[in-house]
Amino acid sequence: MTSEQDHGAATEGERRAARALADAGIAHEIVRHGPVRSLAEAAAARGIDPSGIVKTLVVRRGDDDYLFVLVPGDRTISWPKLRTLLGVSRMSMPDAATAKEVTGYERGTITPFGSLRAWPVVADERVLGRPASIGGGGHGVGARVDGDDLVRVLDATVADVTEPMPDGAA
């Protein structure tokens, strides 16, 4: 089942993400809500708890070696946990231009669905067992999915790779 709430014309990125979601064969709902200024606003607009917003972060492991990390909205990457999981000593977040170059999406719109390359995915264990809203390929666009389906279709490695956001950071 797929449904969409319309709030204007879809961008190329949104169309690419929507096609990839449809091709993945999981139930999803595209929610286009327009600009938001905070996690709380995004969650309200998408009809989900803030912890159910799933941020897709691009992490660089090495030259032309990236991965997606799925992080609940109220949490942040724990670099020590992620480095231990992946067996690497150094990682970084690419700048916005590099992230767009390797995914096809601008920061704030990134999703594993429809990325220019199918980078490996690591999902924080808190994504499982609950509804999730992942980026939809455009600003102010999300895709509501089941967290278990999300992890399954992305063949994600599931682990505890996050920590609570510092107070006031969400």
mmCIF file with all atom_site columns, C-alpha atoms in Angstrom:
data_model
loop_
_atom_site.group_PDB
_atom_site.id
_atom_site.type_symbol
_atom_site.label_atom_id
_atom_site.label_alt_id
_atom_site.label_comp_id
_atom_site.label_asym_id
_atom_site.label_entity_id
_atom_site.label_seq_id
_atom_site.pdbx_PDB_ins_code
_atom_site.Cartn_x
_atom_site.Cartn_y
_atom_site.Cartn_z
_atom_site.occupancy
_atom_site.B_iso_or_equiv
_atom_site.pdbx_formal_charge
_atom_site.auth_seq_id
_atom_site.auth_comp_id
_atom_site.auth_asym_id
_atom_site.auth_atom_id
_atom_site.pdbx_PDB_model_num
ATOM 1   C CA . MET A 1 1   ? 0.000  0.000  0.000  1.00 0.00 ? 1   MET A CA 1
ATOM 2   C CA . THR A 1 2   ? 1.292  3.381  -0.997 1.00 0.00 ? 2   THR A CA 1
ATOM 3   C CA . SER A 1 3   ? -0.324 6.742  -0.431 1.00 0.00 ? 3   SER A CA 1
ATOM 4   C CA . GLU A 1 4   ? 0.796  10.330 -0.757 1.00 0.00 ? 4   GLU A CA 1
ATOM 5   C CA . GLN A 1 5   ? -0.259 13.639 0.717  1.00 0.00 ? 5   GLN A CA 1
ATOM 6   C CA . ASP A 1 6   ? 0.379  16.347 -1.898 1.00 0.00 ? 6   ASP A CA 1
ATOM 7   C CA . HIS A 1 7   ? 1.936  19.726 -1.092 1.00 0.00 ? 7   HIS A CA 1
ATOM 8   C CA . GLY A 1 8   ? 3.290  20.838 -4.481 1.00 0.00 ? 8   GLY A CA 1
ATOM 9   C CA . ALA A 1 9   ? 5.351  19.396 -7.325 1.00 0.00 ? 9   ALA A CA 1
ATOM 10  C CA . ALA A 1 10  ? 7.761  16.592 -6.584 1.00 0.00 ? 10  ALA A CA 1
ATOM 11  C CA . THR A 1 11  ? 11.469 17.122 -7.247 1.00 0.00 ? 11  THR A CA 1
ATOM 12  C CA . GLU A 1 12  ? 13.643 14.692 -9.182 1.00 0.00 ? 12  GLU A CA 1
ATOM 13  C CA . GLY A 1 13  ? 15.080 13.426 -5.884 1.00 0.00 ? 13  GLY A CA 1
ATOM 14  C CA . GLU A 1 14  ? 11.607 12.801 -4.472 1.00 0.00 ? 14  GLU A CA 1
ATOM 15  C CA . ARG A 1 15  ? 10.595 10.900 -7.594 1.00 0.00 ? 15  ARG A CA 1
ATOM 16  C CA . ARG A 1 16  ? 13.781 8.786  -7.447 1.00 0.00 ? 16  ARG A CA 1
ATOM 17  C CA . ALA A 1 17  ? 13.203 7.975  -3.752 1.00 0.00 ? 17  ALA A CA 1
ATOM 18  C CA . ALA A 1 18  ? 9.515  7.161  -4.345 1.00 0.00 ? 18  ALA A CA 1
ATOM 19  C CA . ARG A 1 19  ? 10.378 4.798  -7.230 1.00 0.00 ? 19  ARG A CA 1
ATOM 20  C CA . ALA A 1 20  ? 12.988 3.034  -5.091 1.00 0.00 ? 20  ALA A CA 1
ATOM 21  C CA . LEU A 1 21  ? 10.541 2.669  -2.212 1.00 0.00 ? 21  LEU A CA 1
ATOM 22  C CA . ALA A 1 22  ? 7.911  1.234  -4.563 1.00 0.00 ? 22  ALA A CA 1
ATOM 23  C CA . ASP A 1 23  ? 10.480 -1.125 -6.105 1.00 0.00 ? 23  ASP A CA 1
ATOM 24  C CA . ALA A 1 24  ? 11.455 -2.297 -2.598 1.00 0.00 ? 24  ALA A CA 1
ATOM 25  C CA . GLY A 1 25  ? 7.911  -3.604 -2.197 1.00 0.00 ? 25  GLY A CA 1
ATOM 26  C CA . ILE A 1 26  ? 7.295  -2.336 1.331  1.00 0.00 ? 26  ILE A CA 1
ATOM 27  C CA . ALA A 1 27  ? 4.199  -0.545 2.537  1.00 0.00 ? 27  ALA A CA 1
ATOM 28  C CA . HIS A 1 28  ? 4.929  3.168  2.796  1.00 0.00 ? 28  HIS A CA 1
ATOM 29  C CA . GLU A 1 29  ? 3.268  6.540  2.822  1.00 0.00 ? 29  GLU A CA 1
ATOM 30  C CA . ILE A 1 30  ? 4.944  9.597  1.333  1.00 0.00 ? 30  ILE A CA 1
ATOM 31  C CA . VAL A 1 31  ? 4.228  12.693 3.434  1.00 0.00 ? 31  VAL A CA 1
ATOM 32  C CA . ARG A 1 32  ? 5.088  16.055 1.841  1.00 0.00 ? 32  ARG A CA 1
ATOM 33  C CA . HIS A 1 33  ? 4.724  18.735 4.487  1.00 0.00 ? 33  HIS A CA 1
ATOM 34  C CA . GLY A 1 34  ? 7.022  21.562 3.477  1.00 0.00 ? 34  GLY A CA 1
ATOM 35  C CA . PRO A 1 35  ? 9.709  23.286 5.539  1.00 0.00 ? 35  PRO A CA 1
ATOM 36  C CA . VAL A 1 36  ? 10.113 22.585 9.253  1.00 0.00 ? 36  VAL A CA 1
ATOM 37  C CA . ARG A 1 37  ? 12.502 24.161 11.737 1.00 0.00 ? 37  ARG A CA 1
ATOM 38  C CA . SER A 1 38  ? 12.983 21.387 14.271 1.00 0.00 ? 38  SER A CA 1
ATOM 39  C CA . LEU A 1 39  ? 12.743 17.693 14.959 1.00 0.00 ? 39  LEU A CA 1
ATOM 40  C CA . ALA A 1 40  ? 9.517  18.306 16.895 1.00 0.00 ? 40  ALA A CA 1
ATOM 41  C CA . GLU A 1 41  ? 7.961  20.151 13.926 1.00 0.00 ? 41  GLU A CA 1
ATOM 42  C CA . ALA A 1 42  ? 9.024  17.410 11.511 1.00 0.00 ? 42  ALA A CA 1
ATOM 43  C CA . ALA A 1 43  ? 7.588  14.720 13.780 1.00 0.00 ? 43  ALA A CA 1
ATOM 44  C CA . ALA A 1 44  ? 4.281  16.580 14.161 1.00 0.00 ? 44  ALA A CA 1
ATOM 45  C CA . ALA A 1 45  ? 4.029  17.135 10.412 1.00 0.00 ? 45  ALA A CA 1
ATOM 46  C CA . ARG A 1 46  ? 4.715  13.468 9.734  1.00 0.00 ? 46  ARG A CA 1
ATOM 47  C CA . GLY A 1 47  ? 2.414  12.209 12.485 1.00 0.00 ? 47  GLY A CA 1
ATOM 48  C CA . ILE A 1 48  ? 5.102  10.297 14.350 1.00 0.00 ? 48  ILE A CA 1
ATOM 49  C CA . ASP A 1 49  ? 6.977  10.474 17.651 1.00 0.00 ? 49  ASP A CA 1
ATOM 50  C CA . PRO A 1 50  ? 10.292 12.406 17.342 1.00 0.00 ? 50  PRO A CA 1
ATOM 51  C CA . SER A 1 51  ? 12.246 9.220  18.069 1.00 0.00 ? 51  SER A CA 1
ATOM 52  C CA . GLY A 1 52  ? 10.512 7.641  15.047 1.00 0.00 ? 52  GLY A CA 1
ATOM 53  C CA . ILE A 1 53  ? 12.064 10.147 12.655 1.00 0.00 ? 53  ILE A CA 1
ATOM 54  C CA . VAL A 1 54  ? 15.010 8.252  11.187 1.00 0.00 ? 54  VAL A CA 1
ATOM 55  C CA . LYS A 1 55  ? 17.890 10.413 9.991  1.00 0.00 ? 55  LYS A CA 1
ATOM 56  C CA . THR A 1 56  ? 20.037 9.003  7.198  1.00 0.00 ? 56  THR A CA 1
ATOM 57  C CA . LEU A 1 57  ? 23.619 10.092 7.778  1.00 0.00 ? 57  LEU A CA 1
ATOM 58  C CA . VAL A 1 58  ? 26.409 9.549  5.261  1.00 0.00 ? 58  VAL A CA 1
ATOM 59  C CA . VAL A 1 59  ? 29.684 8.418  6.799  1.00 0.00 ? 59  VAL A CA 1
ATOM 60  C CA . ARG A 1 60  ? 33.026 8.185  4.992  1.00 0.00 ? 60  ARG A CA 1
ATOM 61  C CA . ARG A 1 61  ? 35.172 5.158  5.827  1.00 0.00 ? 61  ARG A CA 1
ATOM 62  C CA . GLY A 1 62  ? 37.873 5.767  3.228  1.00 0.00 ? 62  GLY A CA 1
ATOM 63  C CA . ASP A 1 63  ? 38.478 6.844  -0.353 1.00 0.00 ? 63  ASP A CA 1
ATOM 64  C CA . ASP A 1 64  ? 35.249 6.242  -2.274 1.00 0.00 ? 64  ASP A CA 1
ATOM 65  C CA . ASP A 1 65  ? 33.973 4.142  0.654  1.00 0.00 ? 65  ASP A CA 1
ATOM 66  C CA . TYR A 1 66  ? 30.803 5.430  2.308  1.00 0.00 ? 66  TYR A CA 1
ATOM 67  C CA . LEU A 1 67  ? 27.893 4.015  4.234  1.00 0.00 ? 67  LEU A CA 1
ATOM 68  C CA . PHE A 1 68  ? 24.509 5.139  5.458  1.00 0.00 ? 68  PHE A CA 1
ATOM 69  C CA . VAL A 1 69  ? 23.793 5.164  9.178  1.00 0.00 ? 69  VAL A CA 1
ATOM 70  C CA . LEU A 1 70  ? 20.119 5.228  10.214 1.00 0.00 ? 70  LEU A CA 1
ATOM 71  C CA . VAL A 1 71  ? 19.790 7.202  13.439 1.00 0.00 ? 71  VAL A CA 1
ATOM 72  C CA . PRO A 1 72  ? 16.601 7.825  15.470 1.00 0.00 ? 72  PRO A CA 1
ATOM 73  C CA . GLY A 1 73  ? 15.743 11.524 15.532 1.00 0.00 ? 73  GLY A CA 1
ATOM 74  C CA . ASP A 1 74  ? 16.365 11.957 19.246 1.00 0.00 ? 74  ASP A CA 1
ATOM 75  C CA . ARG A 1 75  ? 19.818 10.324 19.072 1.00 0.00 ? 75  ARG A CA 1
ATOM 76  C CA . THR A 1 76  ? 23.235 10.912 17.515 1.00 0.00 ? 76  THR A CA 1
ATOM 77  C CA . ILE A 1 77  ? 25.965 8.623  16.186 1.00 0.00 ? 77  ILE A CA 1
ATOM 78  C CA . SER A 1 78  ? 28.264 7.181  18.830 1.00 0.00 ? 78  SER A CA 1
ATOM 79  C CA . TRP A 1 79  ? 31.546 7.289  16.924 1.00 0.00 ? 79  TRP A CA 1
ATOM 80  C CA . PRO A 1 80  ? 33.317 4.825  19.262 1.00 0.00 ? 80  PRO A CA 1
ATOM 81  C CA . LYS A 1 81  ? 30.479 2.288  18.890 1.00 0.00 ? 81  LYS A CA 1
ATOM 82  C CA . LEU A 1 82  ? 30.358 2.693  15.098 1.00 0.00 ? 82  LEU A CA 1
ATOM 83  C CA . ARG A 1 83  ? 34.160 2.415  14.705 1.00 0.00 ? 83  ARG A CA 1
ATOM 84  C CA . THR A 1 84  ? 34.167 -0.748 16.848 1.00 0.00 ? 84  THR A CA 1
ATOM 85  C CA . LEU A 1 85  ? 31.314 -2.289 14.846 1.00 0.00 ? 85  LEU A CA 1
ATOM 86  C CA . LEU A 1 86  ? 33.052 -1.598 11.536 1.00 0.00 ? 86  LEU A CA 1
ATOM 87  C CA . GLY A 1 87  ? 36.562 -2.388 12.749 1.00 0.00 ? 87  GLY A CA 1
ATOM 88  C CA . VAL A 1 88  ? 38.015 0.944  11.642 1.00 0.00 ? 88  VAL A CA 1
ATOM 89  C CA . SER A 1 89  ? 39.999 3.552  13.541 1.00 0.00 ? 89  SER A CA 1
ATOM 90  C CA . ARG A 1 90  ? 38.891 6.636  11.605 1.00 0.00 ? 90  ARG A CA 1
ATOM 91  C CA . MET A 1 91  ? 35.671 7.798  9.946  1.00 0.00 ? 91  MET A CA 1
ATOM 92  C CA . SER A 1 92  ? 34.200 11.155 9.101  1.00 0.00 ? 92  SER A CA 1
ATOM 93  C CA . MET A 1 93  ? 31.117 12.916 7.831  1.00 0.00 ? 93  MET A CA 1
ATOM 94  C CA . PRO A 1 94  ? 31.673 14.212 4.295  1.00 0.00 ? 94  PRO A CA 1
ATOM 95  C CA . ASP A 1 95  ? 30.943 17.849 3.504  1.00 0.00 ? 95  ASP A CA 1
ATOM 96  C CA . ALA A 1 96  ? 27.584 18.674 1.909  1.00 0.00 ? 96  ALA A CA 1
ATOM 97  C CA . ALA A 1 97  ? 28.946 18.711 -1.656 1.00 0.00 ? 97  ALA A CA 1
ATOM 98  C CA . THR A 1 98  ? 30.578 15.291 -1.286 1.00 0.00 ? 98  THR A CA 1
ATOM 99  C CA . ALA A 1 99  ? 27.453 13.826 0.349  1.00 0.00 ? 99  ALA A CA 1
ATOM 100 C CA . LYS A 1 100 ? 25.394 15.028 -2.632 1.00 0.00 ? 100 LYS A CA 1
ATOM 101 C CA . GLU A 1 101 ? 27.961 13.702 -5.098 1.00 0.00 ? 101 GLU A CA 1
ATOM 102 C CA . VAL A 1 102 ? 27.921 10.179 -3.600 1.00 0.00 ? 102 VAL A CA 1
ATOM 103 C CA . THR A 1 103 ? 24.155 9.941  -2.938 1.00 0.00 ? 103 THR A CA 1
ATOM 104 C CA . GLY A 1 104 ? 22.453 12.307 -5.386 1.00 0.00 ? 104 GLY A CA 1
ATOM 105 C CA . TYR A 1 105 ? 20.689 14.001 -2.476 1.00 0.00 ? 105 TYR A CA 1
ATOM 106 C CA . GLU A 1 106 ? 21.236 17.301 -0.681 1.00 0.00 ? 106 GLU A CA 1
ATOM 107 C CA . ARG A 1 107 ? 21.788 17.234 3.078  1.00 0.00 ? 107 ARG A CA 1
ATOM 108 C CA . GLY A 1 108 ? 18.444 17.147 4.812  1.00 0.00 ? 108 GLY A CA 1
ATOM 109 C CA . THR A 1 109 ? 16.933 15.052 1.997  1.00 0.00 ? 109 THR A CA 1
ATOM 110 C CA . ILE A 1 110 ? 19.229 12.004 2.052  1.00 0.00 ? 110 ILE A CA 1
ATOM 111 C CA . THR A 1 111 ? 17.705 8.541  2.004  1.00 0.00 ? 111 THR A CA 1
ATOM 112 C CA . PRO A 1 112 ? 19.177 5.155  1.072  1.00 0.00 ? 112 PRO A CA 1
ATOM 113 C CA . PHE A 1 113 ? 16.237 4.733  -1.323 1.00 0.00 ? 113 PHE A CA 1
ATOM 114 C CA . GLY A 1 114 ? 17.246 5.896  -4.784 1.00 0.00 ? 114 GLY A CA 1
ATOM 115 C CA . SER A 1 115 ? 20.797 6.801  -3.827 1.00 0.00 ? 115 SER A CA 1
ATOM 116 C CA . LEU A 1 116 ? 23.160 7.009  -6.796 1.00 0.00 ? 116 LEU A CA 1
ATOM 117 C CA . ARG A 1 117 ? 25.061 4.065  -5.293 1.00 0.00 ? 117 ARG A CA 1
ATOM 118 C CA . ALA A 1 118 ? 23.773 1.358  -2.974 1.00 0.00 ? 118 ALA A CA 1
ATOM 119 C CA . TRP A 1 119 ? 26.104 2.016  -0.046 1.00 0.00 ? 119 TRP A CA 1
ATOM 120 C CA . PRO A 1 120 ? 26.011 -0.386 2.927  1.00 0.00 ? 120 PRO A CA 1
ATOM 121 C CA . VAL A 1 121 ? 23.511 0.509  5.651  1.00 0.00 ? 121 VAL A CA 1
ATOM 122 C CA . VAL A 1 122 ? 23.928 0.365  9.423  1.00 0.00 ? 122 VAL A CA 1
ATOM 123 C CA . ALA A 1 123 ? 20.724 0.862  11.406 1.00 0.00 ? 123 ALA A CA 1
ATOM 124 C CA . ASP A 1 124 ? 20.652 1.667  15.079 1.00 0.00 ? 124 ASP A CA 1
ATOM 125 C CA . GLU A 1 125 ? 18.809 -1.118 16.901 1.00 0.00 ? 125 GLU A CA 1
ATOM 126 C CA . ARG A 1 126 ? 16.149 1.368  18.069 1.00 0.00 ? 126 ARG A CA 1
ATOM 127 C CA . VAL A 1 127 ? 14.776 1.570  14.505 1.00 0.00 ? 127 VAL A CA 1
ATOM 128 C CA . LEU A 1 128 ? 13.335 -1.949 14.878 1.00 0.00 ? 128 LEU A CA 1
ATOM 129 C CA . GLY A 1 129 ? 9.891  -2.782 16.192 1.00 0.00 ? 129 GLY A CA 1
ATOM 130 C CA . ARG A 1 130 ? 8.230  0.564  15.541 1.00 0.00 ? 130 ARG A CA 1
ATOM 131 C CA . PRO A 1 131 ? 6.936  2.917  12.869 1.00 0.00 ? 131 PRO A CA 1
ATOM 132 C CA . ALA A 1 132 ? 9.618  5.042  11.232 1.00 0.00 ? 132 ALA A CA 1
ATOM 133 C CA . SER A 1 133 ? 9.726  8.094  8.990  1.00 0.00 ? 133 SER A CA 1
ATOM 134 C CA . ILE A 1 134 ? 12.753 8.273  6.728  1.00 0.00 ? 134 ILE A CA 1
ATOM 135 C CA . GLY A 1 135 ? 13.763 11.052 4.353  1.00 0.00 ? 135 GLY A CA 1
ATOM 136 C CA . GLY A 1 136 ? 11.872 11.149 1.087  1.00 0.00 ? 136 GLY A CA 1
ATOM 137 C CA . GLY A 1 137 ? 14.471 12.669 -1.224 1.00 0.00 ? 137 GLY A CA 1
ATOM 138 C CA . GLY A 1 138 ? 13.322 16.285 -0.923 1.00 0.00 ? 138 GLY A CA 1
ATOM 139 C CA . HIS A 1 139 ? 13.112 18.994 1.695  1.00 0.00 ? 139 HIS A CA 1
ATOM 140 C CA . GLY A 1 140 ? 9.959  18.606 3.797  1.00 0.00 ? 140 GLY A CA 1
ATOM 141 C CA . VAL A 1 141 ? 9.284  15.093 2.539  1.00 0.00 ? 141 VAL A CA 1
ATOM 142 C CA . GLY A 1 142 ? 9.245  11.861 4.496  1.00 0.00 ? 142 GLY A CA 1
ATOM 143 C CA . ALA A 1 143 ? 8.275  8.260  3.934  1.00 0.00 ? 143 ALA A CA 1
ATOM 144 C CA . ARG A 1 144 ? 6.482  6.464  6.753  1.00 0.00 ? 144 ARG A CA 1
ATOM 145 C CA . VAL A 1 145 ? 7.446  2.802  6.888  1.00 0.00 ? 145 VAL A CA 1
ATOM 146 C CA . ASP A 1 146 ? 7.681  -0.027 9.380  1.00 0.00 ? 146 ASP A CA 1
ATOM 147 C CA . GLY A 1 147 ? 11.129 -0.052 10.996 1.00 0.00 ? 147 GLY A CA 1
ATOM 148 C CA . ASP A 1 148 ? 11.486 -3.815 10.607 1.00 0.00 ? 148 ASP A CA 1
ATOM 149 C CA . ASP A 1 149 ? 10.636 -3.571 6.880  1.00 0.00 ? 149 ASP A CA 1
ATOM 150 C CA . LEU A 1 150 ? 13.113 -0.701 6.502  1.00 0.00 ? 150 LEU A CA 1
ATOM 151 C CA . VAL A 1 151 ? 15.975 -2.728 7.975  1.00 0.00 ? 151 VAL A CA 1
ATOM 152 C CA . ARG A 1 152 ? 15.031 -5.847 5.996  1.00 0.00 ? 152 ARG A CA 1
ATOM 153 C CA . VAL A 1 153 ? 14.795 -4.284 2.515  1.00 0.00 ? 153 VAL A CA 1
ATOM 154 C CA . LEU A 1 154 ? 18.000 -2.309 3.006  1.00 0.00 ? 154 LEU A CA 1
ATOM 155 C CA . ASP A 1 155 ? 19.796 -5.439 4.284  1.00 0.00 ? 155 ASP A CA 1
ATOM 156 C CA . ALA A 1 156 ? 21.030 -3.245 7.114  1.00 0.00 ? 156 ALA A CA 1
ATOM 157 C CA . THR A 1 157 ? 23.456 -4.283 9.790  1.00 0.00 ? 157 THR A CA 1
ATOM 158 C CA . VAL A 1 158 ? 21.629 -3.672 13.081 1.00 0.00 ? 158 VAL A CA 1
ATOM 159 C CA . ALA A 1 159 ? 23.563 -2.620 16.180 1.00 0.00 ? 159 ALA A CA 1
ATOM 160 C CA . ASP A 1 160 ? 23.641 -0.159 19.050 1.00 0.00 ? 160 ASP A CA 1
ATOM 161 C CA . VAL A 1 161 ? 25.529 2.691  17.307 1.00 0.00 ? 161 VAL A CA 1
ATOM 162 C CA . THR A 1 162 ? 23.938 5.787  18.851 1.00 0.00 ? 162 THR A CA 1
ATOM 163 C CA . GLU A 1 163 ? 23.735 7.761  22.064 1.00 0.00 ? 163 GLU A CA 1
ATOM 164 C CA . PRO A 1 164 ? 21.176 10.273 23.332 1.00 0.00 ? 164 PRO A CA 1
ATOM 165 C CA . MET A 1 165 ? 21.372 13.763 21.860 1.00 0.00 ? 165 MET A CA 1
ATOM 166 C CA . PRO A 1 166 ? 22.969 16.300 24.186 1.00 0.00 ? 166 PRO A CA 1
ATOM 167 C CA . ASP A 1 167 ? 20.338 18.328 26.052 1.00 0.00 ? 167 ASP A CA 1
ATOM 168 C CA . GLY A 1 168 ? 18.822 20.963 23.825 1.00 0.00 ? 168 GLY A CA 1
ATOM 169 C CA . ALA A 1 169 ? 20.419 19.611 20.628 1.00 0.00 ? 169 ALA A CA 1
ATOM 170 C CA . ALA A 1 170 ? 17.281 18.079 19.106 1.00 0.00 ? 170 ALA A CA 1
#
